Every structure is written in structure tokens, then in C-alpha cells.
Amino acid sequence: MSDSLLPYVKYHENLMAFTHVTLTDGSGGFIKSNQVIIMENGIFKAIGNAGEIKIPEKASVIDLNGKTVIPGIVGMHNHLHIPGFPYVGDVASKLYLASGVTTIQTCGAASPGQELMLSENIEQGKQIGPDIIPSAPFLTGEGGNPHMIIPRNEKHLRDTMQHYIKQGIKWFKVYRNTKPEDLKIILDEAHKNKAKVRGHLCSITFEEATKLGINGIEHGLNSTSDFRTGKEYGICNGGREYMDELITDSPKVRKLQQLMIDNEVLLTSTLSIYEASVPNRAYADSRALKAMSPYLRSQYKERRKQFDKNIADSTRNKRLKRIMQFEYQYYKMGGLLCSGVDAGRHVLPGFGDQRNYELFIEAGFSTEEAIKIMTYNGAKALNRNDIGTIRAGKRADFVILNGNLKKDVSVIESVETVFKNGIGYDPKAILKKTQGRFGKE
């Protein structure tokens, strides 16, 4: 670890014991109280009831009475860019780590070279941040945004994908205007190279993408063009009345979700960024305002003026509830539901991940289920057996929260210490260095 990172480090010891732990281990099982966690050389050595776990004589002992421990959050839609800024990785990585996010999959890159470099720097201990599972640039069709790839032909598409595969990238993302014939090629090229494909869909329906073999779908109901009226094949068009009319537990919705589940398609929830468009809910976190550049704060204030004019409009609020219902049902039916912030507007990296937890509770998930979605499920989607739960033999990625998470949802924001690879980082020291910087890169 670089000496320049030492001011962010709170604990860096080979052998530690944590006592009086209230533990949500990421498995989805019941919260356990009065637990002991032994950590040695960055690995969980033992976890169990007080009195059953022997504390090594040379261990540094930390009393966590009144606190909650959860696994490090695995963000599955956690960009290193925001609209108008193709790269915010240096500050975003700090915000993620300070918020308890210890691993991210970026789900589409605007600056893939910088993303790869940041990932390597963090791995080598030159910078702090979560482990980064990088992405290639977005693949789309005509009408895509800057920094996205619009295939000219099959050879261009395959050559482009090979360029990023050779750099070690194993995740590709298709965007709203992708052609069905291009998705077939993308899936073929990815899968024969043991890479995966996710989609923010529109031109292609969830059903079509699932049958073609897509690995993951983003955003849920808001992007489910299957239910658009008058939609044409392969085109992002049609009416969106379904967002206000669809019965979530209707047979046609359940049939679509069961198809996705049977084909092992992961669904990534991004509730906090949708909430940012709801007039009576789109208020910035005070911590986010501190981290924003003056330019981003001014943008937020202008949006807020417009929201205030439409504060009584409940349309998007009702849609948010319907999106929640869709995701809750998918999870309860056995689908792999993950979580990510999709940072933008006034929803910042890390803070938005925490807000997702609060929204999951609002949606009806238990504390244990919400933490499982945000930790174990992400690790499962990444095929990572070393993270995601607090179990003996796994990597010591975990978060100490100041308070009882089961009793108070806001405790998810009270991050006292973030451990990654057994090193304990100080969120306050990290956040101090981000003030006014997000949106300047």
C-alpha cells in the first residue's frame, strides 16, 4: 500500500477479534446477536456465538456493542461516469468505498481505458476504492449517446469486442437501440470467450433477449418494452401506458419473469436513480451536496425548482411503487435480484447504493433479504465465491455500521469503518477529501 493512502487507514493488523457483534451475514438468514468474528491476514478465520469462539491471545480486540456488521456491498450497476462527465472514477471510487461498497461491476464504460487503469491501481494499492470489475463501452444502434459503439457490420462488432476481451474485460452492455441481429452476434462473441452480456433494453424486449441468451437485464419494469403498446420489432418505440396500468402479479408478468428465472437472467435494481425523478421525493442527500462540485449543485437547484412546481404530481411516485412490486415479485419467485446505484443527477456513488437499501425496505423486503440482494447476490452474479457473505475462509470485506440496522433503516448511512481485504478504512477521512470534487473531473 502506498504511503499516500495511510491517512485513510484506521486498522491494518494481521489478527483482530470483534466482539458483541450484531451480524447480518449476507446469506438471507436471521440476524445474529452477540457474535464474535476472528479475522487473520485479511480472511475471516472464525465466526460464532460468544463463548464458543476462542479469541487468540495476540489479537487486537474491538468491541462492537451497539453496532451492526454487514458484508461489503457488491454494486452491480455502478458506473465510473455520469451524464456529461465521461470519467469521475477518482472521486467515485472514494465515495463507493466510504459508503461500504467494496466491489463494483461498472455495467458499461464511457472511458474504458481510464476505468481499467483505475482498477489496476486499486488492485496494486496505489489508490483506494472498491475492487472494480470493468466493462467495455456500451454497444447500441443508431441514436446512441457519445462514447457508445454503433456497429458498422459484423466484423467491426466482433473486432471491437475482441479488442476489449484481450484487455481482460469480461462484461459487455447493450443499450436501448441495439438491433436484434447485433445482439445475437454480441452474445455469440461474448459467450465463446467466457464473457457476459447485460442490457438496458428497449428495442429488444425482455422476452426476446432472454430467449437469445442474455445474462442480465437492468432497471426492471421501467425498461420492460414487452408491454409497450404498438411496439415494432427491433425498434425502441411504442406507448408506455403500461407503467400506469400494468397489474404486476398478472399472469403475463409472471410468465415473463418465470422465463427469465428459468434462463438464469439476473435482474439489477436501480431504485435510487428512479426516485430522483419523482417530484415529491427527489431531494439530495446532504452528504451528496457536500461532495458535489458547484456546477452539479447548481444543476440540482434548477431541477428542484421544476420539481417544486410539480410537487403534487403523483404519477411517477405510483410508477416507483409499481417498479418496486415488479422487483419484489421477481425475487420472491426465485429470481436473482441484484442492486446498483446507476449514479446521476443528485444520486452519487455509494450514497445511492445506501439509498437502495432504504428503498428495498420500503418495497417490503426484510433487512436480511435487502442485504442479501446487495451483497451475496452480486457476488453470485460475478461468480465470486470469496466475497458476498461473512463466512470463515472468505475475504474480510465487511462494514461496521453505527447502530441497529434492523430497527432503523437510516443506520445504513452511518458507516463507521469499511474493511476491504482485512484493511479497515475511515469513511470520514475519505469523505473529507471528496468535498466539492464530484463533477470536476
CSV table of C-alpha atoms in Angstrom, one decimal:
chain,number,residue,atom,x,y,z
A,1,MET,CA,0.0,0.0,0.0
A,2,SER,CA,1.2,3.5,-1.0
A,3,ASP,CA,2.2,5.7,1.9
A,4,SER,CA,-0.2,8.4,0.5
A,5,LEU,CA,-3.1,6.1,1.4
A,6,LEU,CA,-2.2,5.6,5.0
A,7,PRO,CA,-4.2,8.7,6.2
A,8,TYR,CA,-7.4,6.8,5.1
A,9,VAL,CA,-6.5,3.6,7.1
A,10,LYS,CA,-8.0,3.0,10.5
A,11,TYR,CA,-6.9,-0.6,11.1
A,12,HIS,CA,-4.2,-2.6,9.4
A,13,GLU,CA,-3.4,-5.6,11.7
A,14,ASN,CA,-2.9,-9.2,10.9
A,15,LEU,CA,-5.0,-10.6,13.7
A,16,MET,CA,-8.2,-9.0,15.0
A,17,ALA,CA,-11.2,-10.1,17.0
A,18,PHE,CA,-14.6,-8.3,17.0
A,19,THR,CA,-16.9,-9.0,19.9
A,20,HIS,CA,-20.5,-8.3,20.8
A,21,VAL,CA,-21.3,-8.2,17.1
A,22,THR,CA,-24.9,-7.9,15.7
A,23,LEU,CA,-24.4,-9.7,12.4
A,24,THR,CA,-26.3,-9.7,9.1
A,25,ASP,CA,-24.0,-12.1,7.2
A,26,GLY,CA,-25.5,-11.8,3.7
A,27,SER,CA,-26.9,-15.2,3.5
A,28,GLY,CA,-30.5,-14.0,4.0
A,29,GLY,CA,-30.7,-15.9,7.3
A,30,PHE,CA,-31.8,-14.2,10.5
A,31,ILE,CA,-29.7,-11.5,12.1
A,32,LYS,CA,-27.5,-12.9,14.9
A,33,SER,CA,-26.5,-11.1,18.1
A,34,ASN,CA,-23.6,-11.4,20.4
A,35,GLN,CA,-21.3,-12.8,17.8
A,36,VAL,CA,-17.5,-13.0,17.6
A,37,ILE,CA,-15.6,-12.5,14.4
A,38,ILE,CA,-11.9,-13.5,14.1
A,39,MET,CA,-10.0,-12.0,11.2
A,40,GLU,CA,-6.5,-13.1,10.3
A,41,ASN,CA,-4.4,-11.9,7.4
A,42,GLY,CA,-7.4,-10.4,5.6
A,43,ILE,CA,-9.5,-13.6,5.9
A,44,PHE,CA,-12.4,-14.5,8.2
A,45,LYS,CA,-10.9,-17.1,10.4
A,46,ALA,CA,-14.0,-17.9,12.6
A,47,ILE,CA,-17.5,-16.6,13.3
A,48,GLY,CA,-19.8,-17.7,16.0
A,49,ASN,CA,-21.5,-17.2,19.3
A,50,ALA,CA,-19.7,-15.5,22.2
A,51,GLY,CA,-18.3,-18.3,24.4
A,52,GLU,CA,-18.0,-20.7,21.5
A,53,ILE,CA,-15.2,-18.8,19.7
A,54,LYS,CA,-11.8,-18.6,21.3
A,55,ILE,CA,-10.2,-15.2,21.0
A,56,PRO,CA,-6.4,-15.6,20.2
A,57,GLU,CA,-4.2,-14.0,22.8
A,58,LYS,CA,-2.3,-11.8,20.4
A,59,ALA,CA,-5.5,-10.5,18.7
A,60,SER,CA,-6.5,-6.8,18.8
A,61,VAL,CA,-10.0,-6.8,20.3
A,62,ILE,CA,-12.7,-4.4,19.1
A,63,ASP,CA,-15.9,-4.2,21.0
A,64,LEU,CA,-18.8,-3.6,18.6
A,65,ASN,CA,-21.6,-3.4,21.1
A,66,GLY,CA,-24.5,-1.3,19.7
A,67,LYS,CA,-23.2,-1.7,16.1
A,68,THR,CA,-24.2,-3.8,13.1
A,69,VAL,CA,-21.9,-5.7,10.8
A,70,ILE,CA,-22.8,-6.5,7.2
A,71,PRO,CA,-20.7,-7.8,4.2
A,72,GLY,CA,-19.1,-5.3,1.9
A,73,ILE,CA,-21.7,-4.2,-0.6
A,74,VAL,CA,-21.4,-5.5,-4.2
A,75,GLY,CA,-22.6,-2.9,-6.6
A,76,MET,CA,-23.8,-4.4,-9.9
A,77,HIS,CA,-24.7,-1.2,-11.8
A,78,ASN,CA,-22.0,1.2,-10.5
A,79,HIS,CA,-20.6,3.4,-13.2
A,80,LEU,CA,-17.5,5.5,-13.1
A,81,HIS,CA,-19.1,8.1,-15.2
A,82,ILE,CA,-22.2,10.3,-15.0
A,83,PRO,CA,-24.1,12.2,-17.7
A,84,GLY,CA,-21.9,15.0,-19.1
A,85,PHE,CA,-18.8,13.6,-17.4
A,86,PRO,CA,-17.2,10.5,-19.1
A,87,TYR,CA,-15.0,9.8,-16.2
A,88,VAL,CA,-15.4,10.6,-12.5
A,89,GLY,CA,-13.6,7.5,-11.3
A,90,ASP,CA,-11.0,9.0,-8.9
A,91,VAL,CA,-13.7,10.6,-6.7
A,92,ALA,CA,-16.4,8.0,-7.3
A,93,SER,CA,-14.1,5.2,-6.1
A,94,LYS,CA,-13.6,7.1,-2.8
A,95,LEU,CA,-17.3,7.6,-2.4
A,96,TYR,CA,-18.1,4.0,-3.1
A,97,LEU,CA,-15.6,2.7,-0.5
A,98,ALA,CA,-16.6,5.2,2.1
A,99,SER,CA,-20.2,4.1,1.8
A,100,GLY,CA,-19.4,0.4,2.3
A,101,VAL,CA,-19.2,-0.6,-1.4
A,102,THR,CA,-16.2,-2.9,-1.6
A,103,THR,CA,-16.8,-4.4,-5.1
A,104,ILE,CA,-18.4,-2.9,-8.2
A,105,GLN,CA,-19.3,-4.1,-11.7
A,106,THR,CA,-19.4,-0.9,-13.8
A,107,CYS,CA,-22.1,-2.0,-16.2
A,108,GLY,CA,-20.9,0.0,-19.2
A,109,ALA,CA,-17.9,2.3,-19.6
A,110,ALA,CA,-17.6,5.8,-21.1
A,111,SER,CA,-13.8,5.8,-20.6
A,112,PRO,CA,-12.7,2.2,-20.7
A,113,GLY,CA,-9.0,2.9,-20.6
A,114,GLN,CA,-9.2,5.1,-17.5
A,115,GLU,CA,-11.5,2.5,-15.9
A,116,LEU,CA,-9.0,-0.3,-16.5
A,117,MET,CA,-6.2,1.8,-15.2
A,118,LEU,CA,-8.1,2.7,-12.0
A,119,SER,CA,-8.9,-0.9,-11.5
A,120,GLU,CA,-5.3,-1.9,-11.7
A,121,ASN,CA,-4.1,1.0,-9.4
A,122,ILE,CA,-6.6,-0.1,-6.7
A,123,GLU,CA,-5.6,-3.7,-7.0
A,124,GLN,CA,-1.9,-2.7,-6.7
A,125,GLY,CA,-2.6,-0.5,-3.7
A,126,LYS,CA,-1.8,2.8,-5.4
A,127,GLN,CA,-5.3,4.2,-4.9
A,128,ILE,CA,-8.2,3.4,-2.6
A,129,GLY,CA,-11.6,2.2,-3.8
A,130,PRO,CA,-13.7,-0.9,-4.3
A,131,ASP,CA,-12.5,-3.8,-6.4
A,132,ILE,CA,-13.6,-2.8,-9.9
A,133,ILE,CA,-14.9,-5.4,-12.4
A,134,PRO,CA,-14.6,-3.2,-15.6
A,135,SER,CA,-16.8,-3.0,-18.7
A,136,ALA,CA,-16.4,-2.4,-22.3
A,137,PRO,CA,-18.1,0.7,-23.9
A,138,PHE,CA,-21.8,0.5,-24.4
A,139,LEU,CA,-22.9,-1.3,-27.6
A,140,THR,CA,-26.0,0.1,-29.2
A,141,GLY,CA,-27.7,1.1,-32.5
A,142,GLU,CA,-28.4,4.3,-34.3
A,143,GLY,CA,-29.3,7.1,-31.9
A,144,GLY,CA,-26.7,6.1,-29.2
A,145,ASN,CA,-25.0,8.6,-26.9
A,146,PRO,CA,-21.4,9.8,-27.3
A,147,HIS,CA,-18.8,7.2,-26.2
A,148,MET,CA,-21.0,4.3,-27.3
A,149,ILE,CA,-20.2,1.9,-30.1
A,150,ILE,CA,-22.6,1.7,-33.0
A,151,PRO,CA,-21.6,-1.4,-35.0
A,152,ARG,CA,-20.9,-0.8,-38.8
A,153,ASN,CA,-21.1,-4.5,-39.6
A,154,GLU,CA,-20.5,-7.9,-38.0
A,155,LYS,CA,-16.7,-7.8,-38.5
A,156,HIS,CA,-16.5,-4.4,-36.8
A,157,LEU,CA,-18.6,-5.6,-33.9
A,158,ARG,CA,-16.6,-8.8,-33.3
A,159,ASP,CA,-13.3,-7.0,-33.8
A,160,THR,CA,-14.3,-4.3,-31.3
A,161,MET,CA,-15.3,-6.9,-28.7
A,162,GLN,CA,-12.1,-8.8,-29.2
A,163,HIS,CA,-10.1,-5.6,-28.6
A,164,TYR,CA,-11.6,-5.3,-25.1
A,165,ILE,CA,-11.6,-9.1,-24.4
A,166,LYS,CA,-7.8,-9.1,-25.0
A,167,GLN,CA,-7.5,-6.4,-22.3
A,168,GLY,CA,-9.2,-8.7,-19.8
A,169,ILE,CA,-12.8,-7.3,-19.9
A,170,LYS,CA,-15.5,-9.9,-19.4
A,171,TRP,CA,-18.6,-7.8,-19.3
A,172,PHE,CA,-20.4,-6.1,-22.1
A,173,LYS,CA,-23.6,-4.0,-22.0
A,174,VAL,CA,-26.1,-3.4,-24.8
A,175,TYR,CA,-28.2,-0.2,-24.8
A,176,ARG,CA,-31.6,0.9,-25.9
A,177,ASN,CA,-31.3,0.9,-29.7
A,178,THR,CA,-29.4,-2.4,-30.2
A,179,LYS,CA,-30.6,-4.4,-33.2
A,180,PRO,CA,-31.7,-7.9,-32.5
A,181,GLU,CA,-29.3,-9.3,-35.1
A,182,ASP,CA,-26.5,-7.4,-33.4
A,183,LEU,CA,-27.4,-8.8,-30.0
A,184,LYS,CA,-27.1,-12.4,-31.5
A,185,ILE,CA,-23.6,-11.6,-32.6
A,186,ILE,CA,-22.7,-9.9,-29.3
A,187,LEU,CA,-23.9,-12.9,-27.3
A,188,ASP,CA,-22.1,-15.3,-29.5
A,189,GLU,CA,-18.8,-13.5,-29.3
A,190,ALA,CA,-19.1,-12.9,-25.6
A,191,HIS,CA,-20.1,-16.4,-24.6
A,192,LYS,CA,-17.5,-18.2,-26.7
A,193,ASN,CA,-14.9,-16.0,-24.8
A,194,LYS,CA,-16.5,-16.7,-21.4
A,195,ALA,CA,-17.7,-13.1,-21.2
A,196,LYS,CA,-21.2,-11.9,-20.1
A,197,VAL,CA,-23.8,-9.5,-21.6
A,198,ARG,CA,-26.2,-7.3,-19.8
A,199,GLY,CA,-28.8,-4.9,-21.3
A,200,HIS,CA,-30.6,-1.7,-20.7
A,201,LEU,CA,-33.2,-2.7,-23.2
A,202,CYS,CA,-35.9,-1.0,-25.3
A,203,SER,CA,-35.7,-2.0,-29.0
A,204,ILE,CA,-35.4,-5.6,-27.8
A,205,THR,CA,-37.9,-7.0,-25.3
A,206,PHE,CA,-37.0,-8.8,-22.1
A,207,GLU,CA,-38.6,-12.0,-23.6
A,208,GLU,CA,-36.6,-11.7,-26.8
A,209,ALA,CA,-33.3,-11.0,-25.0
A,210,THR,CA,-33.9,-13.9,-22.6
A,211,LYS,CA,-34.5,-16.3,-25.4
A,212,LEU,CA,-31.4,-15.2,-27.2
A,213,GLY,CA,-29.4,-15.9,-24.1
A,214,ILE,CA,-28.7,-12.6,-22.4
A,215,ASN,CA,-27.1,-12.8,-18.9
A,216,GLY,CA,-28.6,-9.8,-17.2
A,217,ILE,CA,-31.2,-7.1,-17.6
A,218,GLU,CA,-31.1,-3.6,-16.0
A,219,HIS,CA,-33.7,-1.4,-14.3
A,220,GLY,CA,-36.6,-3.7,-14.3
A,221,LEU,CA,-40.2,-2.6,-15.1
A,222,ASN,CA,-39.2,0.9,-16.4
A,223,SER,CA,-37.3,-0.7,-19.3
A,224,THR,CA,-39.7,-3.6,-20.0
A,225,SER,CA,-40.7,-2.8,-23.6
A,226,ASP,CA,-42.6,-6.2,-23.7
A,227,PHE,CA,-45.7,-4.3,-22.5
A,228,ARG,CA,-45.5,-1.2,-24.8
A,229,THR,CA,-48.5,-0.6,-27.0
A,230,GLY,CA,-47.8,-0.5,-30.7
A,231,LYS,CA,-44.1,-1.5,-30.3
A,232,GLU,CA,-42.4,-2.6,-33.5
A,233,TYR,CA,-39.9,-5.4,-33.7
A,234,GLY,CA,-36.3,-4.3,-33.2
A,235,ILE,CA,-37.3,-0.6,-32.7
A,236,CYS,CA,-37.4,1.4,-29.4
A,237,ASN,CA,-40.9,2.8,-29.8
A,238,GLY,CA,-44.5,2.3,-28.6
A,239,GLY,CA,-46.6,3.7,-25.8
A,240,ARG,CA,-45.7,3.4,-22.2
A,241,GLU,CA,-49.2,3.3,-20.7
A,242,TYR,CA,-48.3,0.0,-19.0
A,243,MET,CA,-46.3,2.0,-16.4
A,244,ASP,CA,-49.6,3.3,-15.1
A,245,GLU,CA,-51.9,0.4,-15.8
A,246,LEU,CA,-50.0,-2.9,-15.6
A,247,ILE,CA,-51.1,-5.3,-12.9
A,248,THR,CA,-47.8,-6.6,-11.6
A,249,ASP,CA,-49.0,-10.0,-10.4
A,250,SER,CA,-50.9,-10.7,-13.6
A,251,PRO,CA,-50.3,-14.0,-15.5
A,252,LYS,CA,-48.4,-12.2,-18.4
A,253,VAL,CA,-46.0,-10.6,-16.0
A,254,ARG,CA,-45.4,-13.7,-14.0
A,255,LYS,CA,-44.9,-15.7,-17.2
A,256,LEU,CA,-42.2,-13.3,-18.4
A,257,GLN,CA,-40.5,-13.3,-15.0
A,258,GLN,CA,-40.6,-17.1,-14.9
A,259,LEU,CA,-39.0,-17.3,-18.3
A,260,MET,CA,-36.2,-15.0,-17.1
A,261,ILE,CA,-35.7,-17.1,-14.0
A,262,ASP,CA,-35.7,-20.4,-15.9
A,263,ASN,CA,-32.9,-19.0,-18.1
A,264,GLU,CA,-31.0,-17.6,-15.1
A,265,VAL,CA,-31.2,-14.0,-16.1
A,266,LEU,CA,-30.1,-11.6,-13.3
A,267,LEU,CA,-32.2,-8.5,-12.8
A,268,THR,CA,-30.5,-5.4,-11.5
A,269,SER,CA,-32.5,-2.9,-9.4
A,270,THR,CA,-31.6,0.8,-9.6
A,271,LEU,CA,-34.4,2.2,-7.4
A,272,SER,CA,-32.5,5.3,-6.1
A,273,ILE,CA,-31.9,6.8,-9.6
A,274,TYR,CA,-35.6,6.4,-10.5
A,275,GLU,CA,-36.6,8.0,-7.2
A,276,ALA,CA,-34.5,11.0,-8.3
A,277,SER,CA,-37.1,11.8,-10.9
A,278,VAL,CA,-40.1,11.8,-8.5
A,279,PRO,CA,-41.0,15.4,-7.7
A,280,ASN,CA,-42.0,14.8,-4.0
A,281,ARG,CA,-39.0,12.5,-3.4
A,282,ALA,CA,-36.2,14.0,-5.4
A,283,TYR,CA,-34.2,15.6,-2.6
A,284,ALA,CA,-30.5,15.5,-2.5
A,285,ASP,CA,-28.7,13.8,0.4
A,286,SER,CA,-26.8,16.5,2.5
A,287,ARG,CA,-23.6,14.4,2.1
A,288,ALA,CA,-24.1,14.4,-1.6
A,289,LEU,CA,-24.4,18.2,-1.7
A,290,LYS,CA,-21.1,18.5,0.1
A,291,ALA,CA,-19.4,16.2,-2.4
A,292,MET,CA,-20.8,17.8,-5.5
A,293,SER,CA,-19.0,20.4,-7.5
A,294,PRO,CA,-20.6,23.9,-7.6
A,295,TYR,CA,-21.7,23.1,-11.1
A,296,LEU,CA,-23.6,19.9,-10.1
A,297,ARG,CA,-25.1,21.7,-7.1
A,298,SER,CA,-26.4,24.5,-9.4
A,299,GLN,CA,-27.9,21.8,-11.7
A,300,TYR,CA,-29.7,20.2,-8.8
A,301,LYS,CA,-31.1,23.5,-7.6
A,302,GLU,CA,-32.5,24.2,-11.1
A,303,ARG,CA,-34.1,20.8,-11.2
A,304,ARG,CA,-35.5,21.2,-7.8
A,305,LYS,CA,-37.3,24.4,-8.8
A,306,GLN,CA,-39.1,22.4,-11.6
A,307,PHE,CA,-39.9,19.6,-9.2
A,308,ASP,CA,-41.4,22.1,-6.7
A,309,LYS,CA,-43.8,23.3,-9.4
A,310,ASN,CA,-45.0,19.7,-9.9
A,311,ILE,CA,-44.8,18.6,-6.3
A,312,ALA,CA,-48.4,17.4,-6.3
A,313,ASP,CA,-47.9,15.2,-9.4
A,314,SER,CA,-48.0,11.6,-8.0
A,315,THR,CA,-47.7,9.8,-11.4
A,316,ARG,CA,-44.0,9.0,-11.0
A,317,ASN,CA,-44.5,8.1,-7.4
A,318,LYS,CA,-47.0,5.5,-8.3
A,319,ARG,CA,-44.7,4.2,-11.0
A,320,LEU,CA,-41.9,3.8,-8.4
A,321,LYS,CA,-44.3,1.6,-6.4
A,322,ARG,CA,-45.0,-0.5,-9.4
A,323,ILE,CA,-41.3,-0.9,-10.2
A,324,MET,CA,-40.8,-2.0,-6.6
A,325,GLN,CA,-43.6,-4.5,-6.9
A,326,PHE,CA,-42.1,-6.0,-10.1
A,327,GLU,CA,-38.7,-6.5,-8.4
A,328,TYR,CA,-40.2,-7.9,-5.1
A,329,GLN,CA,-42.1,-10.4,-7.1
A,330,TYR,CA,-39.1,-11.4,-9.2
A,331,TYR,CA,-37.1,-12.1,-6.0
A,332,LYS,CA,-39.9,-14.0,-4.3
A,333,MET,CA,-40.4,-16.1,-7.4
A,334,GLY,CA,-36.7,-17.2,-7.1
A,335,GLY,CA,-35.0,-14.7,-9.5
A,336,LEU,CA,-31.5,-13.4,-8.9
A,337,LEU,CA,-32.1,-9.8,-8.0
A,338,CYS,CA,-29.0,-7.5,-7.6
A,339,SER,CA,-28.6,-3.8,-6.9
A,340,GLY,CA,-26.7,-0.8,-8.2
A,341,VAL,CA,-26.8,2.9,-8.0
A,342,ASP,CA,-26.6,4.0,-11.7
A,343,ALA,CA,-25.3,7.3,-10.3
A,344,GLY,CA,-26.5,10.5,-11.9
A,345,ARG,CA,-28.4,13.7,-11.1
A,346,HIS,CA,-28.1,14.2,-7.3
A,347,VAL,CA,-27.7,10.5,-6.6
A,348,LEU,CA,-24.0,9.9,-6.0
A,349,PRO,CA,-21.8,6.8,-6.0
A,350,GLY,CA,-22.1,5.0,-2.6
A,351,PHE,CA,-24.8,7.2,-1.2
A,352,GLY,CA,-27.2,6.0,-3.8
A,353,ASP,CA,-26.3,2.4,-3.0
A,354,GLN,CA,-27.2,3.1,0.6
A,355,ARG,CA,-30.5,4.7,-0.5
A,356,ASN,CA,-31.3,1.5,-2.5
A,357,TYR,CA,-31.3,-0.4,0.8
A,358,GLU,CA,-33.8,2.0,2.3
A,359,LEU,CA,-36.0,1.7,-0.8
A,360,PHE,CA,-35.8,-2.1,-0.6
A,361,ILE,CA,-37.2,-2.0,2.9
A,362,GLU,CA,-39.9,0.3,1.7
A,363,ALA,CA,-40.7,-2.2,-1.1
A,364,GLY,CA,-41.4,-4.9,1.5
A,365,PHE,CA,-38.0,-6.7,1.7
A,366,SER,CA,-36.7,-7.7,5.2
A,367,THR,CA,-33.4,-6.4,6.4
A,368,GLU,CA,-31.9,-9.8,5.8
A,369,GLU,CA,-33.3,-10.0,2.2
A,370,ALA,CA,-32.2,-6.5,1.3
A,371,ILE,CA,-28.6,-7.1,2.5
A,372,LYS,CA,-28.5,-10.4,0.6
A,373,ILE,CA,-29.5,-8.7,-2.6
A,374,MET,CA,-26.8,-6.1,-2.1
A,375,THR,CA,-24.0,-8.5,-1.2
A,376,TYR,CA,-24.4,-12.2,-1.8
A,377,ASN,CA,-26.5,-11.9,-4.9
A,378,GLY,CA,-24.0,-9.5,-6.5
A,379,ALA,CA,-21.1,-11.9,-5.7
A,380,LYS,CA,-23.1,-14.8,-7.2
A,381,ALA,CA,-23.7,-12.8,-10.4
A,382,LEU,CA,-20.0,-12.2,-10.6
A,383,ASN,CA,-19.2,-15.9,-9.9
A,384,ARG,CA,-17.2,-14.8,-6.9
A,385,ASN,CA,-17.1,-17.3,-4.0
A,386,ASP,CA,-14.6,-15.2,-1.9
A,387,ILE,CA,-16.9,-12.3,-1.1
A,388,GLY,CA,-20.6,-11.5,-0.5
A,389,THR,CA,-21.1,-13.2,2.8
A,390,ILE,CA,-19.3,-13.3,6.2
A,391,ARG,CA,-18.1,-16.9,6.4
A,392,ALA,CA,-15.0,-18.5,7.6
A,393,GLY,CA,-12.4,-18.7,4.8
A,394,LYS,CA,-13.8,-15.8,2.8
A,395,ARG,CA,-12.1,-12.5,2.3
A,396,ALA,CA,-12.6,-10.0,5.0
A,397,ASP,CA,-14.8,-7.4,3.2
A,398,PHE,CA,-17.3,-6.0,5.7
A,399,VAL,CA,-18.9,-2.8,7.0
A,400,ILE,CA,-19.3,-1.7,10.6
A,401,LEU,CA,-22.5,0.4,11.0
A,402,ASN,CA,-23.1,2.6,14.0
A,403,GLY,CA,-26.5,1.4,15.3
A,404,ASN,CA,-29.1,-1.3,14.9
A,405,LEU,CA,-29.9,-1.7,11.2
A,406,LYS,CA,-33.0,-3.8,11.8
A,407,LYS,CA,-34.6,-1.1,14.0
A,408,ASP,CA,-33.5,1.9,11.9
A,409,VAL,CA,-33.1,1.9,8.2
A,410,SER,CA,-31.0,5.1,8.2
A,411,VAL,CA,-28.2,3.2,10.0
A,412,ILE,CA,-27.1,2.0,6.6
A,413,GLU,CA,-25.7,5.6,6.2
A,414,SER,CA,-23.9,5.5,9.5
A,415,VAL,CA,-20.7,3.8,8.3
A,416,GLU,CA,-18.1,3.7,11.0
A,417,THR,CA,-15.4,1.5,9.3
A,418,VAL,CA,-15.2,-0.3,6.0
A,419,PHE,CA,-12.9,-3.3,5.8
A,420,LYS,CA,-11.6,-4.5,2.4
A,421,ASN,CA,-9.1,-7.3,2.2
A,422,GLY,CA,-8.8,-7.0,6.0
A,423,ILE,CA,-7.8,-3.4,6.0
A,424,GLY,CA,-10.1,-1.0,7.8
A,425,TYR,CA,-10.7,2.3,6.2
A,426,ASP,CA,-12.0,5.5,7.8
A,427,PRO,CA,-15.1,6.9,5.9
A,428,LYS,CA,-14.8,10.3,7.5
A,429,ALA,CA,-11.2,10.7,6.4
A,430,ILE,CA,-12.1,9.6,2.9
A,431,LEU,CA,-15.2,11.8,2.5
A,432,LYS,CA,-13.3,14.8,3.7
A,433,LYS,CA,-11.1,14.5,0.6
A,434,THR,CA,-14.2,14.4,-1.7
A,435,GLN,CA,-15.9,17.6,-0.7
A,436,GLY,CA,-16.8,19.8,-3.7
A,437,ARG,CA,-14.9,17.5,-6.1
A,438,PHE,CA,-17.5,15.2,-7.6
A,439,GLY,CA,-18.2,16.5,-11.1
A,440,LYS,CA,-14.9,18.4,-11.5
A,441,GLU,CA,-13.1,15.6,-13.3
